[in-house]
Short mmCIF file of C-alpha atoms in Angstrom, two decimals:
data_model
loop_
_atom_site.label_atom_id
_atom_site.label_comp_id
_atom_site.label_asym_id
_atom_site.label_seq_id
_atom_site.Cartn_x
_atom_site.Cartn_y
_atom_site.Cartn_z
CA MET A 1 19.18 33.65 -13.20
CA LYS A 2 18.47 31.60 -10.11
CA ARG A 3 17.84 27.90 -10.73
CA THR A 4 14.58 26.31 -9.70
CA THR A 5 15.08 23.34 -7.36
CA PHE A 6 13.24 20.04 -7.72
CA TYR A 7 10.92 20.87 -4.86
CA HIS A 8 10.07 24.33 -6.13
CA VAL A 9 9.14 22.89 -9.52
CA LEU A 10 6.10 21.36 -7.82
CA ILE A 11 5.33 23.64 -4.89
CA ILE A 12 3.12 26.05 -6.84
CA LEU A 13 1.06 23.22 -8.30
CA PHE A 14 0.67 21.71 -4.84
CA ALA A 15 -0.45 25.04 -3.38
CA LEU A 16 -3.15 25.31 -6.03
CA ALA A 17 -4.38 21.82 -5.21
CA CYS A 18 -4.59 22.66 -1.51
CA ALA A 19 -6.47 25.86 -2.23
CA GLN A 20 -9.20 23.93 -3.98
CA GLN A 21 -9.80 21.90 -0.83
CA ALA A 22 -10.33 24.88 1.47
CA ARG A 23 -13.78 25.22 3.03
CA ALA A 24 -15.37 28.18 4.77
CA GLN A 25 -16.72 27.81 8.29
CA ARG A 26 -20.20 29.00 9.15
CA SER A 27 -18.91 31.20 11.95
CA ILE A 28 -16.65 32.96 9.48
CA ASP A 29 -19.67 33.97 7.40
CA LEU A 30 -21.17 35.73 10.41
CA ILE A 31 -18.23 38.14 10.64
CA ASN A 32 -18.65 41.30 8.55
CA ASP A 33 -16.02 42.47 6.10
CA GLN A 34 -14.59 45.17 8.37
CA ASP A 35 -14.12 42.77 11.27
CA ARG A 36 -12.79 40.10 8.89
CA VAL A 37 -9.88 42.47 8.19
CA LEU A 38 -9.21 42.67 11.95
CA LEU A 39 -9.35 38.88 12.21
CA ASP A 40 -6.82 38.52 9.40
CA SER A 41 -4.51 41.03 11.06
CA ALA A 42 -4.68 39.04 14.33
CA VAL A 43 -3.77 35.83 12.51
CA ASN A 44 -0.84 37.62 10.84
CA LEU A 45 0.34 38.83 14.25
CA MET A 46 0.34 35.22 15.51
CA ASP A 47 2.28 34.12 12.47
CA ASN A 48 4.88 36.76 13.25
CA GLY A 49 5.35 35.84 16.89
CA LYS A 50 3.11 38.55 18.36
CA ALA A 51 0.46 36.38 19.98
CA LYS A 52 -0.25 38.78 22.87
CA ASP A 53 -1.09 41.61 20.45
CA ALA A 54 -3.37 39.21 18.57
CA ILE A 55 -5.21 38.36 21.80
CA LYS A 56 -6.13 42.04 22.24
CA ILE A 57 -7.79 42.06 18.83
CA PHE A 58 -9.64 38.84 19.54
CA ASP A 59 -10.93 40.24 22.86
CA LYS A 60 -12.23 43.28 21.00
CA LEU A 61 -13.96 41.19 18.32
CA ARG A 62 -15.57 38.87 20.88
CA LYS A 63 -17.72 41.74 22.14
CA ASN A 64 -19.60 41.80 18.83
CA TYR A 65 -19.80 38.04 18.23
CA LYS A 66 -20.95 35.86 21.09
CA ASP A 67 -19.85 32.20 21.00
CA ASN A 68 -18.36 32.56 17.52
CA TYR A 69 -16.33 29.35 17.14
CA ILE A 70 -13.64 30.65 14.82
CA LEU A 71 -12.90 33.62 17.07
CA GLU A 72 -12.86 31.50 20.24
CA TYR A 73 -10.60 28.85 18.73
CA GLU A 74 -8.13 31.33 17.23
CA ARG A 75 -8.00 33.18 20.56
CA LEU A 76 -7.23 29.89 22.35
CA TYR A 77 -4.49 29.18 19.84
CA ALA A 78 -3.04 32.62 20.48
CA PHE A 79 -2.92 31.79 24.20
CA TYR A 80 -1.09 28.58 23.31
CA LEU A 81 1.50 30.52 21.33
CA ALA A 82 1.81 32.98 24.20
CA GLY A 83 2.46 30.13 26.65
CA ASP A 84 -0.72 30.57 28.69
CA TYR A 85 -1.52 26.83 28.83
CA LYS A 86 -3.59 26.99 32.01
CA ARG A 87 -6.07 29.31 30.34
CA ILE A 88 -6.48 26.85 27.47
CA VAL A 89 -7.15 23.97 29.87
CA LYS A 90 -9.73 26.13 31.65
CA GLU A 91 -11.52 27.71 28.67
CA GLY A 92 -11.02 25.11 25.93
CA PRO A 93 -13.60 22.57 27.17
CA LYS A 94 -16.28 25.28 26.91
CA LEU A 95 -16.11 24.85 23.13
CA TYR A 96 -16.85 21.13 23.20
CA ASP A 97 -20.60 21.69 22.90
CA ASN A 98 -20.27 24.12 19.99
CA PRO A 99 -21.87 22.66 16.84
CA GLU A 100 -18.76 23.62 14.84
CA ILE A 101 -16.34 21.85 17.16
CA GLU A 102 -13.36 20.28 15.35
CA PRO A 103 -10.75 17.70 16.40
CA GLN A 104 -8.13 20.47 16.59
CA CYS A 105 -9.85 21.90 19.65
CA TYR A 106 -9.35 18.65 21.58
CA GLN A 107 -5.84 18.55 20.19
CA LEU A 108 -5.11 22.04 21.51
CA VAL A 109 -6.47 21.33 24.99
CA GLY A 110 -4.66 17.99 25.20
CA ASN A 111 -1.40 19.53 24.09
CA ALA A 112 -1.71 22.21 26.76
CA GLN A 113 -2.30 19.54 29.41
CA ASP A 114 0.72 17.62 28.17
CA VAL A 115 2.95 20.70 28.31
CA LEU A 116 1.78 21.29 31.88
CA GLY A 117 3.00 17.79 32.75
CA ASP A 118 -0.34 15.98 32.91
CA ALA A 119 0.06 13.39 30.14
CA GLU A 120 -2.71 11.24 31.58
CA ALA A 121 -5.23 14.09 31.34
CA ALA A 122 -4.04 14.79 27.79
CA MET A 123 -4.66 11.17 26.81
CA LYS A 124 -8.18 11.36 28.23
CA THR A 125 -8.82 14.54 26.25
CA TYR A 126 -7.66 12.92 23.01
CA ASP A 127 -9.80 9.86 23.71
CA GLU A 128 -12.79 12.09 24.44
CA GLY A 129 -12.22 13.78 21.10
CA LEU A 130 -11.96 10.44 19.33
CA LYS A 131 -15.41 9.49 20.59
CA ILE A 132 -16.76 12.44 18.61
CA PHE A 133 -14.22 12.27 15.77
CA PRO A 134 -13.16 8.61 15.42
CA ASN A 135 -11.52 9.37 12.08
CA SER A 136 -9.23 12.11 13.29
CA GLY A 137 -5.61 11.51 12.39
CA TYR A 138 -4.71 14.60 14.43
CA LEU A 139 -5.80 13.04 17.71
CA TYR A 140 -4.08 9.71 17.02
CA LEU A 141 -0.96 11.68 16.19
CA GLU A 142 -0.98 13.41 19.57
CA LYS A 143 -1.58 10.13 21.41
CA GLY A 144 1.37 8.65 19.56
CA ASN A 145 3.55 11.62 20.43
CA ILE A 146 2.90 11.17 24.14
CA HIS A 147 3.79 7.48 23.89
CA MET A 148 7.00 8.41 22.07
CA LEU A 149 7.85 10.91 24.77
CA HIS A 150 7.67 8.12 27.32
CA LYS A 151 9.57 5.68 25.03
CA ARG A 152 6.55 3.45 24.53
CA TYR A 153 7.49 2.86 20.90
CA SER A 154 5.10 0.00 20.12
CA GLU A 155 2.14 1.96 21.46
CA ALA A 156 3.27 5.03 19.51
CA ALA A 157 3.50 3.04 16.27
CA GLU A 158 0.04 1.63 16.90
CA CYS A 159 -1.43 5.13 17.32
CA TYR A 160 0.31 6.55 14.25
CA THR A 161 -0.74 3.55 12.17
CA ARG A 162 -4.33 3.90 13.31
CA GLY A 163 -4.14 7.59 12.40
CA VAL A 164 -3.00 6.63 8.91
CA GLU A 165 -5.88 4.17 8.58
CA VAL A 166 -8.63 6.61 9.56
CA GLN A 167 -7.20 9.72 7.86
CA PRO A 168 -4.87 8.46 5.12
CA ASP A 169 -4.34 11.85 3.48
CA PHE A 170 -2.89 13.42 6.67
CA ALA A 171 0.90 13.44 6.33
CA SER A 172 2.04 13.82 9.94
CA ASN A 173 1.35 10.24 11.03
CA TYR A 174 3.32 8.90 8.04
CA TYR A 175 6.14 11.26 8.99
CA ARG A 176 6.24 9.98 12.57
CA LEU A 177 6.17 6.37 11.41
CA ALA A 178 9.03 7.01 9.01
CA ARG A 179 11.13 8.60 11.76
CA LEU A 180 10.28 5.76 14.14
CA TYR A 181 11.07 2.88 11.76
CA ALA A 182 14.27 4.51 10.52
CA GLY A 183 15.90 3.52 13.79
CA THR A 184 14.69 -0.10 13.81
CA THR A 185 15.55 -3.34 12.02
CA GLU A 186 12.75 -2.58 9.53
CA PRO A 187 14.01 0.42 7.52
CA LEU A 188 11.91 -0.54 4.50
CA TRP A 189 8.80 0.68 6.32
CA ALA A 190 10.56 3.99 6.98
CA ILE A 191 11.22 4.29 3.24
CA ILE A 192 7.58 3.55 2.39
CA TYR A 193 6.08 5.94 4.91
CA GLY A 194 8.64 8.63 4.06
CA GLU A 195 7.77 8.39 0.39
CA VAL A 196 4.08 8.91 1.16
CA VAL A 197 5.00 12.10 3.05
CA CYS A 198 6.81 13.40 -0.04
CA ASN A 199 3.69 12.83 -2.14
CA LEU A 200 1.31 14.39 0.37
CA VAL A 201 3.36 17.51 1.12
CA PRO A 202 5.73 18.16 -1.82
CA GLY A 203 7.76 21.34 -1.69
CA THR A 204 8.03 21.33 2.12
CA GLU A 205 10.91 20.90 4.57
CA ARG A 206 9.45 17.55 5.62
CA CYS A 207 9.42 16.41 2.01
CA ALA A 208 13.12 17.27 1.67
CA GLU A 209 13.89 15.55 4.97
CA MET A 210 12.09 12.38 3.93
CA GLY A 211 13.71 12.37 0.48
CA LYS A 212 17.15 12.44 2.08
CA LEU A 213 16.08 9.78 4.58
CA ILE A 214 15.05 7.43 1.76
CA TYR A 215 18.38 7.93 -0.02
CA ASP A 216 20.38 7.48 3.19
CA LEU A 217 18.49 4.33 4.25
CA PHE A 218 19.18 2.63 0.93
CA ASN A 219 22.87 3.43 1.23
CA GLU A 220 23.00 2.32 4.86
CA ASN A 221 21.24 -0.99 4.18
CA VAL A 222 22.67 -1.97 0.78
CA THR A 223 26.40 -2.12 1.45
CA VAL A 224 29.50 -3.63 -0.15
CA GLU A 225 31.56 -6.05 1.90
CA GLY A 226 34.91 -6.96 0.42
CA GLU A 227 35.38 -7.08 -3.34
CA ASP A 228 32.14 -8.60 -4.55
CA LYS A 229 29.82 -9.24 -1.62
CA ILE A 230 26.66 -7.17 -1.16
CA HIS A 231 24.89 -7.04 2.19
CA VAL A 232 21.18 -6.09 2.17
CA THR A 233 19.54 -5.40 5.54
CA MET A 234 16.12 -3.96 4.76
CA THR A 235 14.33 -6.31 7.18
CA LYS A 236 14.63 -9.07 9.73
CA ASP A 237 10.98 -10.00 9.31
CA ASN A 238 11.44 -13.32 7.50
CA VAL A 239 8.88 -15.54 9.23
CA ILE A 240 6.15 -17.00 7.00
CA HIS A 241 2.84 -17.44 8.82
CA MET A 242 0.20 -20.00 7.83
CA THR A 243 -2.85 -21.64 9.30
CA SER A 244 -2.69 -25.28 10.39
CA ASP A 245 -4.34 -26.41 7.15
CA SER A 246 -2.17 -24.10 5.01
CA SER A 247 -5.31 -22.44 3.61
CA ILE A 248 -4.00 -18.99 4.56
CA VAL A 249 -0.33 -18.10 4.06
CA ARG A 250 1.20 -14.79 5.04
CA VAL A 251 4.60 -13.98 3.53
CA PRO A 252 6.08 -10.74 4.95
CA PHE A 253 6.15 -7.97 2.37
CA PRO A 254 9.67 -6.76 3.35
CA MET A 255 11.06 -10.26 2.83
CA VAL A 256 9.70 -10.50 -0.73
CA TYR A 257 10.88 -6.94 -1.46
CA GLU A 258 14.38 -7.64 -0.16
CA MET A 259 14.59 -10.78 -2.30
CA GLY A 260 13.79 -8.60 -5.30
CA LEU A 261 16.61 -6.23 -4.40
CA LEU A 262 19.05 -9.14 -4.13
CA LYS A 263 18.12 -10.35 -7.63
CA SER A 264 18.69 -6.96 -9.27
CA PRO A 265 21.57 -6.65 -11.78
CA ALA A 266 22.12 -3.14 -10.40
CA LEU A 267 23.86 -4.70 -7.41
CA LEU A 268 26.79 -5.66 -9.66
CA GLU A 269 27.39 -1.99 -10.38
CA VAL A 270 27.37 -1.18 -6.67
CA THR A 271 30.47 -3.37 -6.19
CA LYS A 272 32.26 -0.90 -8.47
CA THR A 273 30.84 2.38 -7.19
CA LYS A 274 30.87 1.22 -3.51
CA LYS A 275 27.92 3.55 -2.96
CA LEU A 276 24.43 3.61 -4.39
CA THR A 277 23.55 6.37 -6.82
CA VAL A 278 19.99 7.65 -7.16
CA ALA A 279 19.79 6.01 -10.60
CA GLN A 280 20.88 2.67 -9.12
CA ILE A 281 18.34 2.94 -6.31
CA ALA A 282 15.63 3.60 -8.92
CA GLU A 283 16.69 0.45 -10.77
CA LEU A 284 16.75 -1.59 -7.54
CA ARG A 285 13.25 -0.41 -6.65
CA GLN A 286 11.93 -1.31 -10.08
CA GLU A 287 13.50 -4.79 -9.91
CA ALA A 288 12.00 -5.35 -6.46
CA LEU A 289 8.55 -4.46 -7.80
CA ALA A 290 9.02 -6.80 -10.78
CA HIS A 291 9.94 -9.61 -8.36
CA ILE A 292 6.82 -8.95 -6.27
CA ASP A 293 4.62 -9.03 -9.37
CA THR A 294 6.19 -12.33 -10.43
CA VAL A 295 6.21 -14.16 -7.11
CA THR A 296 3.15 -12.70 -5.36
CA PRO A 297 0.95 -11.01 -7.98
CA GLY A 298 -2.05 -9.27 -6.44
CA TYR A 299 -1.03 -10.41 -2.96
CA PHE A 300 -0.07 -7.17 -1.20
CA ASN A 301 -2.44 -4.29 -0.56
CA LEU A 302 0.08 -1.44 -0.61
CA SER A 303 -1.43 1.17 -2.91
CA LEU A 304 1.98 2.84 -3.20
CA LEU A 305 3.02 -0.15 -5.35
CA ASP A 306 0.16 0.60 -7.75
CA PHE A 307 1.45 4.17 -7.97
CA HIS A 308 4.91 2.83 -8.80
CA ARG A 309 3.44 0.67 -11.58
CA LYS A 310 1.63 3.73 -12.92
CA LEU A 311 4.86 5.75 -12.91
CA ILE A 312 6.77 3.04 -14.75
CA LYS A 313 4.03 2.58 -17.35
CA SER A 314 3.85 6.35 -17.90
CA GLY A 315 7.62 6.62 -18.39
CA HIS A 316 8.23 8.87 -15.38
CA TRP A 317 9.98 6.42 -13.05
CA MET A 318 13.50 7.84 -13.30
CA ALA A 319 12.35 11.47 -13.11
CA TYR A 320 10.23 10.64 -10.05
CA ASN A 321 13.15 9.00 -8.24
CA MET A 322 15.49 11.86 -9.15
CA TRP A 323 12.98 14.31 -7.70
CA LEU A 324 12.20 12.14 -4.67
CA MET A 325 15.80 11.60 -3.57
CA SER A 326 17.35 14.85 -4.81
CA PRO A 327 18.09 16.04 -1.24
CA GLY A 328 20.21 12.90 -0.77
CA ASP A 329 22.61 13.57 -3.63
CA THR A 330 22.25 17.08 -5.00
CA GLU A 331 25.27 16.74 -7.29
CA GLU A 332 24.01 13.69 -9.17
CA THR A 333 20.42 14.91 -9.42
CA SER A 334 21.49 18.42 -10.50
CA GLN A 335 23.67 17.00 -13.27
CA TRP A 336 20.79 14.86 -14.43
CA ARG A 337 18.37 17.80 -14.29
CA ASP A 338 20.75 20.08 -16.21
CA SER A 339 21.11 17.61 -19.07
CA GLU A 340 18.84 18.07 -22.07
CA GLU A 341 17.15 14.71 -21.54
CA GLY A 342 16.82 15.18 -17.77
CA ALA A 343 15.29 18.64 -18.17
CA ARG A 344 12.75 17.28 -20.62
CA GLN A 345 11.84 14.33 -18.40
CA LEU A 346 11.52 16.54 -15.32
CA GLN A 347 9.18 18.97 -17.06
CA GLU A 348 6.98 16.15 -18.34
CA PHE A 349 6.98 14.52 -14.91
CA ALA A 350 6.02 17.78 -13.15
CA THR A 351 3.00 18.17 -15.44
CA TRP A 352 2.00 14.54 -14.91
CA PHE A 353 2.59 14.67 -11.14
CA ALA A 354 0.30 17.67 -10.72
CA ARG A 355 -2.60 15.48 -11.91
CA ASN A 356 -1.48 12.12 -10.55
CA ARG A 357 0.14 12.79 -7.17
CA PHE A 358 -0.19 9.79 -4.86
CA VAL A 359 -2.86 10.37 -2.21
CA PRO A 360 -3.81 7.20 -0.28
CA THR A 361 -7.43 6.62 0.65
CA VAL A 362 -9.25 4.49 3.21
CA ASP A 363 -10.02 1.94 0.49
CA GLU A 364 -6.47 1.95 -0.88
CA PRO A 365 -4.17 2.30 2.11
CA THR A 366 -0.43 2.13 2.55
CA VAL A 367 -0.33 0.73 6.08
CA MET A 368 1.04 -2.33 7.82
CA THR A 369 -2.22 -3.63 9.25
CA LYS A 370 -3.84 -3.97 5.81
CA VAL A 371 -0.79 -5.11 3.88
CA PHE A 372 -2.38 -8.38 2.73
CA LYS A 373 -5.21 -8.27 0.23
CA THR A 374 -8.41 -10.11 1.00
CA ASP A 375 -8.31 -13.29 -1.03
CA GLU A 376 -10.41 -12.20 -4.01
CA LEU A 377 -10.69 -15.82 -5.14
CA ASP A 378 -12.37 -16.78 -1.85
CA ILE A 379 -10.87 -20.27 -1.78
CA PRO A 380 -12.61 -22.54 0.76
CA SER A 381 -10.34 -24.07 3.39
CA VAL A 382 -9.25 -27.69 3.48
CA ASP A 383 -11.60 -28.36 6.40
CA GLU A 384 -14.60 -27.09 4.43
CA ILE A 385 -14.22 -29.76 1.73
CA ALA A 386 -13.04 -32.63 3.93
CA THR A 387 -16.46 -34.33 3.72
CA VAL A 388 -18.84 -35.20 0.89
CA GLU A 389 -21.35 -32.75 2.36
CA GLY A 390 -18.73 -30.01 2.27
CA CYS A 391 -17.91 -30.83 -1.36
CA ARG A 392 -21.58 -30.53 -2.29
CA ALA A 393 -21.84 -27.20 -0.49
CA HIS A 394 -18.84 -25.90 -2.46
CA ARG A 395 -19.74 -27.32 -5.88
CA ASP A 396 -20.17 -23.81 -7.34
CA ASP A 397 -16.80 -22.83 -5.88
CA ALA A 398 -15.20 -25.83 -7.56
CA LEU A 399 -16.63 -24.80 -10.93
CA ARG A 400 -15.60 -21.17 -10.44
CA LEU A 401 -12.03 -22.03 -9.43
CA ALA A 402 -11.65 -24.64 -12.18
CA LYS A 403 -12.57 -22.04 -14.81
CA TRP A 404 -10.24 -19.50 -13.19
CA TYR A 405 -7.30 -21.90 -13.20
CA LEU A 406 -7.70 -22.83 -16.86
CA GLU A 407 -7.76 -19.15 -17.87
CA GLN A 408 -4.63 -18.09 -15.95
CA PRO A 409 -1.20 -17.88 -17.58
CA VAL A 410 1.05 -20.33 -15.75
CA ASN A 411 3.04 -18.72 -12.94
CA MET A 412 4.80 -21.42 -10.95
CA GLN A 413 5.52 -19.00 -8.12
CA ASP A 414 1.99 -17.64 -7.78
CA MET A 415 0.62 -18.73 -4.39
CA ALA A 416 -2.98 -18.26 -5.57
CA GLN A 417 -2.51 -20.83 -8.32
CA SER A 418 -0.90 -23.20 -5.83
CA LYS A 419 -3.84 -22.87 -3.45
CA VAL A 420 -6.35 -23.49 -6.24
CA ARG A 421 -4.43 -26.62 -7.30
CA GLN A 422 -4.64 -27.89 -3.72
CA PHE A 423 -8.37 -27.15 -3.55
CA LEU A 424 -9.18 -28.90 -6.84
CA MET A 425 -7.22 -32.00 -5.89
CA LEU A 426 -8.94 -32.31 -2.52
CA TRP A 427 -12.39 -31.56 -3.89
CA MET A 428 -11.90 -34.13 -6.64
CA THR A 429 -10.73 -36.71 -4.08
CA ASN A 430 -13.49 -36.14 -1.52
CA THR A 431 -16.62 -35.64 -3.63
CA ASP A 432 -18.98 -38.57 -4.14
CA GLU A 433 -20.99 -36.92 -6.93
CA PHE A 434 -18.50 -37.67 -9.69
CA SER A 435 -16.17 -40.55 -10.41
CA PHE A 436 -13.00 -39.12 -11.96
CA THR A 437 -10.50 -41.27 -13.80
CA VAL A 438 -6.94 -39.99 -14.06
CA GLY A 439 -5.37 -43.08 -15.63
CA GLY A 440 -1.90 -42.71 -17.09
CA ASN A 441 -2.40 -39.84 -19.53
CA ALA A 442 0.30 -37.41 -20.57
CA ALA A 443 -0.68 -34.78 -18.00
CA MET A 444 0.06 -37.06 -15.05
CA GLY A 445 3.78 -36.34 -14.87
CA HIS A 446 3.57 -32.53 -14.74
CA ILE A 447 1.90 -30.75 -11.81
CA GLU A 448 0.61 -27.72 -13.73
CA LEU A 449 -0.73 -29.88 -16.56
CA PHE A 450 -2.24 -32.36 -14.14
CA ALA A 451 -3.95 -29.46 -12.35
CA ALA A 452 -5.29 -28.28 -15.72
CA TYR A 453 -6.59 -31.82 -16.31
CA MET A 454 -8.35 -31.81 -12.93
CA ALA A 455 -9.78 -28.35 -13.58
CA ALA A 456 -11.10 -29.36 -16.99
CA MET A 457 -12.58 -32.59 -15.54
CA THR A 458 -14.28 -30.60 -12.77
CA GLU A 459 -15.67 -27.99 -15.16
CA HIS A 460 -17.01 -30.60 -17.60
CA ALA A 461 -18.54 -32.80 -14.93
CA ILE A 462 -20.38 -29.98 -13.15
CA GLU A 463 -21.55 -28.09 -16.22
CA PHE A 464 -22.77 -31.19 -18.08
CA LYS A 465 -23.87 -33.10 -14.96
CA VAL A 466 -21.64 -36.07 -15.80
CA ASN A 467 -21.07 -38.49 -12.93
CA LYS A 468 -18.52 -40.78 -14.56
CA THR A 469 -15.62 -40.34 -16.99
CA ASP A 470 -16.39 -41.67 -20.47
CA GLU A 471 -14.66 -41.43 -23.83
CA ALA A 472 -16.49 -38.25 -24.87
CA MET A 473 -15.67 -36.48 -21.62
CA TYR A 474 -12.04 -37.60 -21.65
CA CYS A 475 -11.59 -36.40 -25.22
CA GLU A 476 -13.00 -32.93 -24.49
CA VAL A 477 -10.92 -32.63 -21.31
CA MET A 478 -7.68 -33.61 -23.06
CA LEU A 479 -8.35 -31.11 -25.84
CA GLN A 480 -8.53 -28.42 -23.15
CA VAL A 481 -5.26 -29.65 -21.62
CA ILE A 482 -3.55 -29.51 -25.03
CA ASP A 483 -4.77 -25.94 -25.51
CA TYR A 484 -3.50 -25.06 -22.01
CA TYR A 485 -0.11 -26.58 -22.87
CA LYS A 486 0.15 -24.62 -26.12
CA ARG A 487 -0.67 -21.33 -24.40
CA ASN A 488 1.84 -21.87 -21.59
CA LYS A 489 4.60 -23.79 -23.32
CA GLY A 490 6.98 -20.85 -22.95
CA VAL A 491 6.78 -21.20 -19.15
CA LEU A 492 6.27 -24.96 -18.86
CA GLY A 493 9.01 -25.88 -21.30
CA THR A 494 8.81 -28.80 -23.69
CA VAL A 495 6.91 -31.79 -22.30
CA GLU A 496 7.71 -34.70 -24.58
CA SER A 497 4.60 -36.68 -23.66
CA MET A 498 2.48 -33.73 -24.84
CA GLU A 499 4.41 -32.98 -27.99
CA LYS A 500 3.03 -36.04 -29.83
CA TYR A 501 -0.48 -34.59 -29.61
CA LEU A 502 0.54 -31.36 -31.36
CA THR A 503 1.33 -33.16 -34.63
CA MET A 504 -2.01 -34.99 -34.80
CA ASP A 505 -5.06 -33.87 -36.75
CA GLY A 506 -8.53 -33.86 -35.21
CA PRO A 507 -9.68 -37.39 -36.07
CA THR A 508 -6.34 -38.87 -35.06
CA LEU A 509 -6.48 -37.07 -31.72
CA ARG A 510 -9.95 -38.37 -30.98
CA GLU A 511 -9.02 -41.91 -31.91
CA THR A 512 -5.89 -41.65 -29.74
CA PHE A 513 -7.92 -40.50 -26.74
CA ALA A 514 -10.51 -43.25 -27.32
CA GLN A 515 -7.70 -45.80 -27.30
CA GLU A 516 -6.33 -44.35 -24.07
CA CYS A 517 -9.78 -44.77 -22.53
CA ARG A 518 -9.88 -48.40 -23.60
CA ASP A 519 -6.34 -49.01 -22.32
CA TYR A 520 -7.21 -47.58 -18.88
CA LYS A 521 -10.71 -49.09 -18.89
CA PHE A 522 -12.61 -45.87 -18.16
#
């Protein structure tokens, strides 16, 4: 019995999904059943390399159906297959005014012009099409292809990326980006775009090509040097960008990802094997994601990462990686698949994948230009709260961010928490509506606890309209700080100056805080 390959496990399911998306054209409905059989036979002739015979059928059908878009377009495509590009350039533009015009018509005419050596005219045709169909990934693809042909790689990448943005479920632009970045100093982007291709068109030659590319790029860029030295070269993009007031910071995604790879315990095994296995790559990828979620939670807008989290949570991570990179190492993946456990995992994954295949959308893209999430916290800049007027204008923001900070589990590497700490300190310093007293309490010597103290002070002052620290306010604020310390002690570690509070009962605590107020003359 012939074995079923990884890709054929899913190809039938994918075909069913595609069939559900098919839509009939109005011009098709105007063709009667007898002539529909002739149309199908002409299409079959084109598929079998007999375009000239197909043209004869189309010419016959045209006599009964004037200006039928589907017939005219298919006839033009037959001329393209037959190599009659001049006819396409001459007759194609006649379809532009047809109410059923599609981007593929502009694509066909532009391609014919390009083949005839007039790349400039082809570009104009694609641009003309984009005026009508601004969300056509097909037309951006063709523009990118012309740039590639003339070695204008930056322009090509820009076109492909724009094609991904406007039509994120069209695989060809991802494919071109993956091929393009594979030969640059940024192979991680090739891996990302290649993986999207595999999800969009599973069971195809391109899927197999991209799966092998992903495997090869990991092995080419995670290498052993000497006995115990690992060299990782996924990116050279290691420049952190920030505004002059540090209110906006941009840390390159590849840099954070590469740092996650370097921290993975799986690298120790690579020094023994000298070459990455698919299982090791899967572990490296999971460790990189864990690092991203620790250091920059919610910071990057790559929806593919959300898909990875979903796979891990569902228990299909290893099966997914074995399927994804099976063309890279058929021996390892076949052995895994033929094991009892591997066969079970693969079957469960195939069922899950049929319902959960990754398909990016306009709102959830996997592109470079939208890699950073919009700051959901909406933290005002330093300049906005540099004056008392600015502080008044952002009083509600101060309350909102103070509450947010007190509710968050401490993550010392989270840039959002760092930015909120900076905002609260500056707002507290510059406002003239409230007189805060920080004194010498236990929170002073620890930045996270001091930030919690500031947040609690801010929340209490605004909500209760208090304009000066008194004993009652200080007591309530310190009780919040103690609660914050208890909840986050595992991350903060033991803070001796806070530990004394944990052994006190309620009355003793209040008396202690009252004495602190008297000592610091609140």
